[in-house]
């Protein structure tokens, strides 16, 4: 009987703290930005997990060459390791978001740790750039019951995405990244790609696919904007 009560309680806690809020935030909540309005041919490129000392400068070169602005969801401890790259992201006109301090899964964090982790990330970014970031996206896009509340308490908008191309996986090819993004792109799309982490060398494939993605979408008449612009700020 005791075993039954324990198992039932564990399932209930998991549902209330992890599964239900995660489903709600990813699919239903009107306070989470999953895409922009479809009445303008605007698309937002977003990059998670950086900065990376090898890939992020190359990515910034590609974006500069194409005159494209994007939004970077940086990991706090990476930002502190490479503050000069964070400064360059800001200097070149891109938007900044928090992607947690050490990329821990939300389901493994207590409410207290969830808030502390996000606050630490905001403070890390503010200590380098002198201003608070405006966006939050949790690692793996996974929420717990307190993730969004913690973000809102810190004045952060919460962003998800509408297109991902599995660019962190070892088996994903450059062609797959290109085809996935191009076939799914619509007005208002938020594309998530990665400039750090994943399988060894994975961001190199993202960078290889990116110039063609930008060129093709530009030819289709899309304009690249930051999440601030897509939101209408
Ligand atoms: Zn991530």
PDB file of C-alpha atoms and ligand atoms in Angstrom:
ATOM      1  CA  UNK A   1       0.000   0.000   0.000  1.00  0.00           C
ATOM      2  CA  UNK A   2       2.804   2.384   0.973  1.00  0.00           C
ATOM      3  CA  UNK A   3       4.592   1.569  -2.272  1.00  0.00           C
ATOM      4  CA  UNK A   4       1.415   2.356  -4.236  1.00  0.00           C
ATOM      5  CA  UNK A   5       1.012   5.724  -2.474  1.00  0.00           C
ATOM      6  CA  UNK A   6       4.677   6.610  -3.133  1.00  0.00           C
ATOM      7  CA  UNK A   7       4.443   5.721  -6.830  1.00  0.00           C
ATOM      8  CA  UNK A   8       1.180   7.649  -7.231  1.00  0.00           C
ATOM      9  CA  UNK A   9       2.669  10.672  -5.459  1.00  0.00           C
ATOM     10  CA  UNK A  10       5.797  10.540  -7.654  1.00  0.00           C
ATOM     11  CA  UNK A  11       3.703  10.415 -10.820  1.00  0.00           C
ATOM     12  CA  UNK A  12       1.549  13.311  -9.600  1.00  0.00           C
ATOM     13  CA  UNK A  13       4.606  15.431  -8.763  1.00  0.00           C
ATOM     14  CA  UNK A  14       6.166  14.670 -12.149  1.00  0.00           C
ATOM     15  CA  UNK A  15       2.950  15.622 -13.951  1.00  0.00           C
ATOM     16  CA  UNK A  16       2.425  18.864 -12.038  1.00  0.00           C
ATOM     17  CA  UNK A  17       6.067  20.028 -11.939  1.00  0.00           C
ATOM     18  CA  UNK A  18       7.338  18.764 -15.311  1.00  0.00           C
ATOM     19  CA  UNK A  19       5.005  17.287 -17.887  1.00  0.00           C
ATOM     20  CA  UNK A  20       1.921  19.540 -17.752  1.00  0.00           C
ATOM     21  CA  UNK A  21       3.740  22.916 -17.549  1.00  0.00           C
ATOM     22  CA  UNK A  22       6.160  21.764 -20.262  1.00  0.00           C
ATOM     23  CA  UNK A  23       3.304  20.831 -22.594  1.00  0.00           C
ATOM     24  CA  UNK A  24       1.460  24.058 -21.797  1.00  0.00           C
ATOM     25  CA  UNK A  25       4.416  26.383 -22.332  1.00  0.00           C
ATOM     26  CA  UNK A  26       5.556  24.700 -25.528  1.00  0.00           C
ATOM     27  CA  UNK A  27       2.154  24.420 -27.148  1.00  0.00           C
ATOM     28  CA  UNK A  28      -0.500  26.606 -25.566  1.00  0.00           C
ATOM     29  CA  UNK A  29       0.655  29.551 -23.473  1.00  0.00           C
ATOM     30  CA  UNK A  30       0.004  32.867 -25.218  1.00  0.00           C
ATOM     31  CA  UNK A  31       2.910  34.364 -23.267  1.00  0.00           C
ATOM     32  CA  UNK A  32       5.476  32.204 -25.052  1.00  0.00           C
ATOM     33  CA  UNK A  33       6.573  33.413 -28.479  1.00  0.00           C
ATOM     34  CA  UNK A  34       6.663  30.488 -30.894  1.00  0.00           C
ATOM     35  CA  UNK A  35       6.408  32.521 -34.098  1.00  0.00           C
ATOM     36  CA  UNK A  36       5.674  36.041 -35.263  1.00  0.00           C
ATOM     37  CA  UNK A  37       2.725  37.393 -37.186  1.00  0.00           C
ATOM     38  CA  UNK A  38       2.210  36.088 -40.690  1.00  0.00           C
ATOM     39  CA  UNK A  39       1.313  39.442 -42.224  1.00  0.00           C
ATOM     40  CA  UNK A  40       4.943  40.442 -42.785  1.00  0.00           C
ATOM     41  CA  UNK A  41       7.579  38.352 -44.601  1.00  0.00           C
ATOM     42  CA  UNK A  42       9.842  38.375 -41.559  1.00  0.00           C
ATOM     43  CA  UNK A  43      11.880  35.487 -40.215  1.00  0.00           C
ATOM     44  CA  UNK A  44      13.983  35.363 -37.042  1.00  0.00           C
ATOM     45  CA  UNK A  45      17.217  33.388 -36.949  1.00  0.00           C
ATOM     46  CA  UNK A  46      18.167  32.338 -33.420  1.00  0.00           C
ATOM     47  CA  UNK A  47      21.345  30.607 -32.233  1.00  0.00           C
ATOM     48  CA  UNK A  48      21.568  28.643 -28.982  1.00  0.00           C
ATOM     49  CA  UNK A  49      24.309  27.387 -26.656  1.00  0.00           C
ATOM     50  CA  UNK A  50      27.177  29.784 -27.480  1.00  0.00           C
ATOM     51  CA  UNK A  51      29.329  31.664 -27.472  1.00  0.00           C
ATOM     52  CA  UNK A  52      31.929  29.277 -28.861  1.00  0.00           C
ATOM     53  CA  UNK A  53      35.472  30.548 -29.529  1.00  0.00           C
ATOM     54  CA  UNK A  54      35.712  28.821 -32.925  1.00  0.00           C
ATOM     55  CA  UNK A  55      32.210  28.844 -34.354  1.00  0.00           C
ATOM     56  CA  UNK A  56      30.584  32.032 -33.074  1.00  0.00           C
ATOM     57  CA  UNK A  57      33.118  34.437 -34.690  1.00  0.00           C
ATOM     58  CA  UNK A  58      32.679  32.571 -38.004  1.00  0.00           C
ATOM     59  CA  UNK A  59      28.918  32.773 -37.615  1.00  0.00           C
ATOM     60  CA  UNK A  60      29.153  36.506 -36.950  1.00  0.00           C
ATOM     61  CA  UNK A  61      31.270  36.883 -40.115  1.00  0.00           C
ATOM     62  CA  UNK A  62      28.560  35.113 -42.150  1.00  0.00           C
ATOM     63  CA  UNK A  63      25.793  37.278 -40.690  1.00  0.00           C
ATOM     64  CA  UNK A  64      27.815  40.455 -41.240  1.00  0.00           C
ATOM     65  CA  UNK A  65      28.594  39.541 -44.836  1.00  0.00           C
ATOM     66  CA  UNK A  66      24.870  38.916 -45.475  1.00  0.00           C
ATOM     67  CA  UNK A  67      23.795  41.993 -43.476  1.00  0.00           C
ATOM     68  CA  UNK A  68      21.509  39.820 -41.335  1.00  0.00           C
ATOM     69  CA  UNK A  69      20.622  40.409 -37.671  1.00  0.00           C
ATOM     70  CA  UNK A  70      19.849  37.450 -35.403  1.00  0.00           C
ATOM     71  CA  UNK A  71      19.159  36.613 -31.762  1.00  0.00           C
ATOM     72  CA  UNK A  72      21.703  34.736 -29.635  1.00  0.00           C
ATOM     73  CA  UNK A  73      20.585  32.620 -26.668  1.00  0.00           C
ATOM     74  CA  UNK A  74      23.817  32.357 -24.747  1.00  0.00           C
ATOM     75  CA  UNK A  75      24.811  30.072 -21.874  1.00  0.00           C
ATOM     76  CA  UNK A  76      25.978  32.082 -18.846  1.00  0.00           C
ATOM     77  CA  UNK A  77      29.199  30.184 -18.187  1.00  0.00           C
ATOM     78  CA  UNK A  78      30.157  30.388 -21.874  1.00  0.00           C
ATOM     79  CA  UNK A  79      29.505  34.141 -21.835  1.00  0.00           C
ATOM     80  CA  UNK A  80      31.836  34.578 -18.859  1.00  0.00           C
ATOM     81  CA  UNK A  81      34.537  32.540 -20.634  1.00  0.00           C
ATOM     82  CA  UNK A  82      34.303  34.528 -23.855  1.00  0.00           C
ATOM     83  CA  UNK A  83      33.124  38.043 -22.972  1.00  0.00           C
ATOM     84  CA  UNK A  84      34.809  39.560 -26.041  1.00  0.00           C
ATOM     85  CA  UNK A  85      32.599  37.419 -28.294  1.00  0.00           C
ATOM     86  CA  UNK A  86      29.500  38.511 -26.385  1.00  0.00           C
ATOM     87  CA  UNK A  87      30.566  42.118 -26.866  1.00  0.00           C
ATOM     88  CA  UNK A  88      30.993  41.532 -30.577  1.00  0.00           C
ATOM     89  CA  UNK A  89      27.496  40.004 -30.838  1.00  0.00           C
ATOM     90  CA  UNK A  90      26.100  43.135 -29.196  1.00  0.00           C
ATOM     91  CA  UNK A  91      28.290  45.534 -31.204  1.00  0.00           C
ATOM     92  CA  UNK A  92      27.115  44.043 -34.476  1.00  0.00           C
ATOM     93  CA  UNK A  93      23.465  44.675 -33.690  1.00  0.00           C
ATOM     94  CA  UNK A  94      22.165  41.253 -32.703  1.00  0.00           C
ATOM     95  CA  UNK A  95      19.695  40.636 -29.861  1.00  0.00           C
ATOM     96  CA  UNK A  96      20.645  38.768 -26.696  1.00  0.00           C
ATOM     97  CA  UNK A  97      18.837  36.097 -24.719  1.00  0.00           C
ATOM     98  CA  UNK A  98      19.504  33.805 -21.724  1.00  0.00           C
ATOM     99  CA  UNK A  99      19.801  30.080 -22.257  1.00  0.00           C
ATOM    100  CA  UNK A 100      20.515  29.167 -18.611  1.00  0.00           C
ATOM    101  CA  UNK A 101      23.856  29.296 -16.794  1.00  0.00           C
ATOM    102  CA  UNK A 102      25.147  25.777 -17.405  1.00  0.00           C
ATOM    103  CA  UNK A 103      22.565  24.253 -19.770  1.00  0.00           C
ATOM    104  CA  UNK A 104      20.943  22.085 -17.105  1.00  0.00           C
ATOM    105  CA  UNK A 105      17.632  20.438 -17.887  1.00  0.00           C
ATOM    106  CA  UNK A 106      14.697  22.240 -16.228  1.00  0.00           C
ATOM    107  CA  UNK A 107      13.234  18.969 -14.951  1.00  0.00           C
ATOM    108  CA  UNK A 108      16.358  18.429 -12.834  1.00  0.00           C
ATOM    109  CA  UNK A 109      16.129  21.806 -11.107  1.00  0.00           C
ATOM    110  CA  UNK A 110      14.191  22.824  -8.011  1.00  0.00           C
ATOM    111  CA  UNK A 111      12.093  26.019  -8.103  1.00  0.00           C
ATOM    112  CA  UNK A 112      14.812  27.831  -6.139  1.00  0.00           C
ATOM    113  CA  UNK A 113      17.575  26.611  -8.459  1.00  0.00           C
ATOM    114  CA  UNK A 114      15.517  27.495 -11.540  1.00  0.00           C
ATOM    115  CA  UNK A 115      15.297  31.143 -10.460  1.00  0.00           C
ATOM    116  CA  UNK A 116      18.899  31.325  -9.260  1.00  0.00           C
ATOM    117  CA  UNK A 117      20.235  29.815 -12.490  1.00  0.00           C
ATOM    118  CA  UNK A 118      18.375  32.343 -14.616  1.00  0.00           C
ATOM    119  CA  UNK A 119      19.318  35.273 -12.402  1.00  0.00           C
ATOM    120  CA  UNK A 120      22.994  34.243 -12.561  1.00  0.00           C
ATOM    121  CA  UNK A 121      22.798  34.141 -16.353  1.00  0.00           C
ATOM    122  CA  UNK A 122      21.217  37.605 -16.533  1.00  0.00           C
ATOM    123  CA  UNK A 123      23.872  38.961 -14.169  1.00  0.00           C
ATOM    124  CA  UNK A 124      26.671  37.377 -16.239  1.00  0.00           C
ATOM    125  CA  UNK A 125      25.383  39.033 -19.410  1.00  0.00           C
ATOM    126  CA  UNK A 126      24.763  42.357 -17.688  1.00  0.00           C
ATOM    127  CA  UNK A 127      28.283  42.344 -16.186  1.00  0.00           C
ATOM    128  CA  UNK A 128      29.734  42.114 -19.707  1.00  0.00           C
ATOM    129  CA  UNK A 129      27.360  44.257 -21.744  1.00  0.00           C
ATOM    130  CA  UNK A 130      26.034  46.675 -19.138  1.00  0.00           C
ATOM    131  CA  UNK A 131      22.405  45.896 -19.832  1.00  0.00           C
ATOM    132  CA  UNK A 132      19.943  43.110 -19.055  1.00  0.00           C
ATOM    133  CA  UNK A 133      19.019  40.602 -21.762  1.00  0.00           C
ATOM    134  CA  UNK A 134      15.401  40.637 -22.876  1.00  0.00           C
ATOM    135  CA  UNK A 135      14.803  37.015 -23.861  1.00  0.00           C
ATOM    136  CA  UNK A 136      14.821  33.557 -22.345  1.00  0.00           C
ATOM    137  CA  UNK A 137      14.752  30.132 -23.933  1.00  0.00           C
ATOM    138  CA  UNK A 138      15.279  27.111 -21.662  1.00  0.00           C
ATOM    139  CA  UNK A 139      17.798  24.394 -22.618  1.00  0.00           C
ATOM    140  CA  UNK A 140      16.214  21.813 -24.949  1.00  0.00           C
ATOM    141  CA  UNK A 141      13.098  23.979 -24.866  1.00  0.00           C
ATOM    142  CA  UNK A 142      12.053  22.165 -21.696  1.00  0.00           C
ATOM    143  CA  UNK A 143      10.099  23.957 -18.968  1.00  0.00           C
ATOM    144  CA  UNK A 144       9.293  23.111 -15.383  1.00  0.00           C
ATOM    145  CA  UNK A 145       6.477  24.653 -13.371  1.00  0.00           C
ATOM    146  CA  UNK A 146       8.661  27.633 -12.390  1.00  0.00           C
ATOM    147  CA  UNK A 147      10.730  28.280 -15.559  1.00  0.00           C
ATOM    148  CA  UNK A 148       8.449  30.849 -17.136  1.00  0.00           C
ATOM    149  CA  UNK A 149       7.537  32.548 -13.862  1.00  0.00           C
ATOM    150  CA  UNK A 150      11.246  32.940 -13.069  1.00  0.00           C
ATOM    151  CA  UNK A 151      11.804  34.504 -16.489  1.00  0.00           C
ATOM    152  CA  UNK A 152       8.895  36.906 -16.134  1.00  0.00           C
ATOM    153  CA  UNK A 153      10.044  37.938 -12.635  1.00  0.00           C
ATOM    154  CA  UNK A 154      13.361  38.900 -14.221  1.00  0.00           C
ATOM    155  CA  UNK A 155      11.639  40.861 -16.988  1.00  0.00           C
ATOM    156  CA  UNK A 156      12.454  38.346 -19.729  1.00  0.00           C
ATOM    157  CA  UNK A 157      10.254  37.459 -22.690  1.00  0.00           C
ATOM    158  CA  UNK A 158      10.055  33.709 -23.252  1.00  0.00           C
ATOM    159  CA  UNK A 159      10.767  32.387 -26.738  1.00  0.00           C
ATOM    160  CA  UNK A 160      10.391  28.973 -28.258  1.00  0.00           C
ATOM    161  CA  UNK A 161      10.741  28.243 -32.002  1.00  0.00           C
ATOM    162  CA  UNK A 162       8.783  27.039 -35.004  1.00  0.00           C
ATOM    163  CA  UNK A 163      11.619  25.412 -36.986  1.00  0.00           C
ATOM    164  CA  UNK A 164      14.480  23.226 -35.812  1.00  0.00           C
ATOM    165  CA  UNK A 165      16.722  21.150 -38.047  1.00  0.00           C
ATOM    166  CA  UNK A 166      18.386  18.655 -35.643  1.00  0.00           C
ATOM    167  CA  UNK A 167      21.654  20.496 -36.335  1.00  0.00           C
ATOM    168  CA  UNK A 168      23.144  19.250 -33.034  1.00  0.00           C
ATOM    169  CA  UNK A 169      23.056  15.579 -34.065  1.00  0.00           C
ATOM    170  CA  UNK A 170      26.065  13.720 -35.488  1.00  0.00           C
ATOM    171  CA  UNK A 171      24.056  12.129 -38.310  1.00  0.00           C
ATOM    172  CA  UNK A 172      22.497  15.374 -39.547  1.00  0.00           C
ATOM    173  CA  UNK A 173      23.886  16.520 -42.895  1.00  0.00           C
ATOM    174  CA  UNK A 174      24.314  20.040 -44.253  1.00  0.00           C
ATOM    175  CA  UNK A 175      21.689  19.207 -46.894  1.00  0.00           C
ATOM    176  CA  UNK A 176      19.214  18.098 -44.212  1.00  0.00           C
ATOM    177  CA  UNK A 177      19.650  21.369 -42.315  1.00  0.00           C
ATOM    178  CA  UNK A 178      19.119  23.374 -45.503  1.00  0.00           C
ATOM    179  CA  UNK A 179      16.132  21.327 -46.730  1.00  0.00           C
ATOM    180  CA  UNK A 180      14.399  21.336 -43.327  1.00  0.00           C
ATOM    181  CA  UNK A 181      14.658  25.088 -42.862  1.00  0.00           C
ATOM    182  CA  UNK A 182      13.715  25.982 -46.438  1.00  0.00           C
ATOM    183  CA  UNK A 183      10.737  23.613 -46.622  1.00  0.00           C
ATOM    184  CA  UNK A 184       9.253  24.845 -43.326  1.00  0.00           C
ATOM    185  CA  UNK A 185      10.002  28.572 -43.531  1.00  0.00           C
ATOM    186  CA  UNK A 186       6.944  30.826 -43.416  1.00  0.00           C
ATOM    187  CA  UNK A 187       6.353  34.482 -42.579  1.00  0.00           C
ATOM    188  CA  UNK A 188       6.895  34.824 -38.838  1.00  0.00           C
ATOM    189  CA  UNK A 189       9.038  31.680 -38.481  1.00  0.00           C
ATOM    190  CA  UNK A 190      11.511  31.449 -35.620  1.00  0.00           C
ATOM    191  CA  UNK A 191      14.413  29.214 -36.636  1.00  0.00           C
ATOM    192  CA  UNK A 192      16.634  27.668 -33.960  1.00  0.00           C
ATOM    193  CA  UNK A 193      20.181  26.653 -34.880  1.00  0.00           C
ATOM    194  CA  UNK A 194      23.278  26.067 -32.709  1.00  0.00           C
ATOM    195  CA  UNK A 195      26.719  27.699 -32.648  1.00  0.00           C
ATOM    196  CA  UNK A 196      27.995  25.500 -29.812  1.00  0.00           C
ATOM    197  CA  UNK A 197      27.463  22.073 -28.263  1.00  0.00           C
ATOM    198  CA  UNK A 198      25.858  18.999 -29.761  1.00  0.00           C
ATOM    199  CA  UNK A 199      27.881  16.285 -31.479  1.00  0.00           C
ATOM    200  CA  UNK A 200      31.577  17.025 -32.091  1.00  0.00           C
ATOM    201  CA  UNK A 201      31.840  19.404 -35.046  1.00  0.00           C
ATOM    202  CA  UNK A 202      28.073  19.804 -35.396  1.00  0.00           C
ATOM    203  CA  UNK A 203      28.116  23.643 -35.545  1.00  0.00           C
ATOM    204  CA  UNK A 204      30.469  23.430 -38.562  1.00  0.00           C
ATOM    205  CA  UNK A 205      27.596  21.898 -40.544  1.00  0.00           C
ATOM    206  CA  UNK A 206      25.238  24.627 -39.385  1.00  0.00           C
ATOM    207  CA  UNK A 207      27.698  27.269 -40.554  1.00  0.00           C
ATOM    208  CA  UNK A 208      28.110  25.501 -43.890  1.00  0.00           C
ATOM    209  CA  UNK A 209      24.348  25.431 -44.457  1.00  0.00           C
ATOM    210  CA  UNK A 210      23.684  28.977 -43.288  1.00  0.00           C
ATOM    211  CA  UNK A 211      24.818  31.096 -46.291  1.00  0.00           C
ATOM    212  CA  UNK A 212      22.622  29.052 -48.660  1.00  0.00           C
ATOM    213  CA  UNK A 213      19.683  29.239 -46.224  1.00  0.00           C
ATOM    214  CA  UNK A 214      20.007  33.019 -46.022  1.00  0.00           C
ATOM    215  CA  UNK A 215      20.377  33.409 -49.802  1.00  0.00           C
ATOM    216  CA  UNK A 216      17.392  31.199 -50.636  1.00  0.00           C
ATOM    217  CA  UNK A 217      15.081  32.831 -48.112  1.00  0.00           C
ATOM    218  CA  UNK A 218      16.139  36.298 -49.252  1.00  0.00           C
ATOM    219  CA  UNK A 219      15.347  35.307 -52.847  1.00  0.00           C
ATOM    220  CA  UNK A 220      11.902  34.175 -51.674  1.00  0.00           C
ATOM    221  CA  UNK A 221      11.351  37.697 -50.339  1.00  0.00           C
ATOM    222  CA  UNK A 222      11.921  37.160 -46.622  1.00  0.00           C
ATOM    223  CA  UNK A 223      13.647  39.658 -44.390  1.00  0.00           C
ATOM    224  CA  UNK A 224      15.661  38.551 -41.356  1.00  0.00           C
ATOM    225  CA  UNK A 225      14.860  40.289 -38.084  1.00  0.00           C
ATOM    226  CA  UNK A 226      15.710  39.938 -34.404  1.00  0.00           C
ATOM    227  CA  UNK A 227      13.119  38.595 -31.964  1.00  0.00           C
ATOM    228  CA  UNK A 228      12.646  42.167 -30.681  1.00  0.00           C
ATOM    229  CA  UNK A 229      11.668  43.251 -34.199  1.00  0.00           C
ATOM    230  CA  UNK A 230       9.526  40.170 -34.772  1.00  0.00           C
ATOM    231  CA  UNK A 231       7.676  40.863 -31.551  1.00  0.00           C
ATOM    232  CA  UNK A 232       7.124  44.441 -32.677  1.00  0.00           C
ATOM    233  CA  UNK A 233       9.346  46.193 -30.132  1.00  0.00           C
TER     234      UNK A 233
HETATM  235 ZN1  LIG B   1      20.589  24.606 -25.756  1.00  0.00          ZN
END
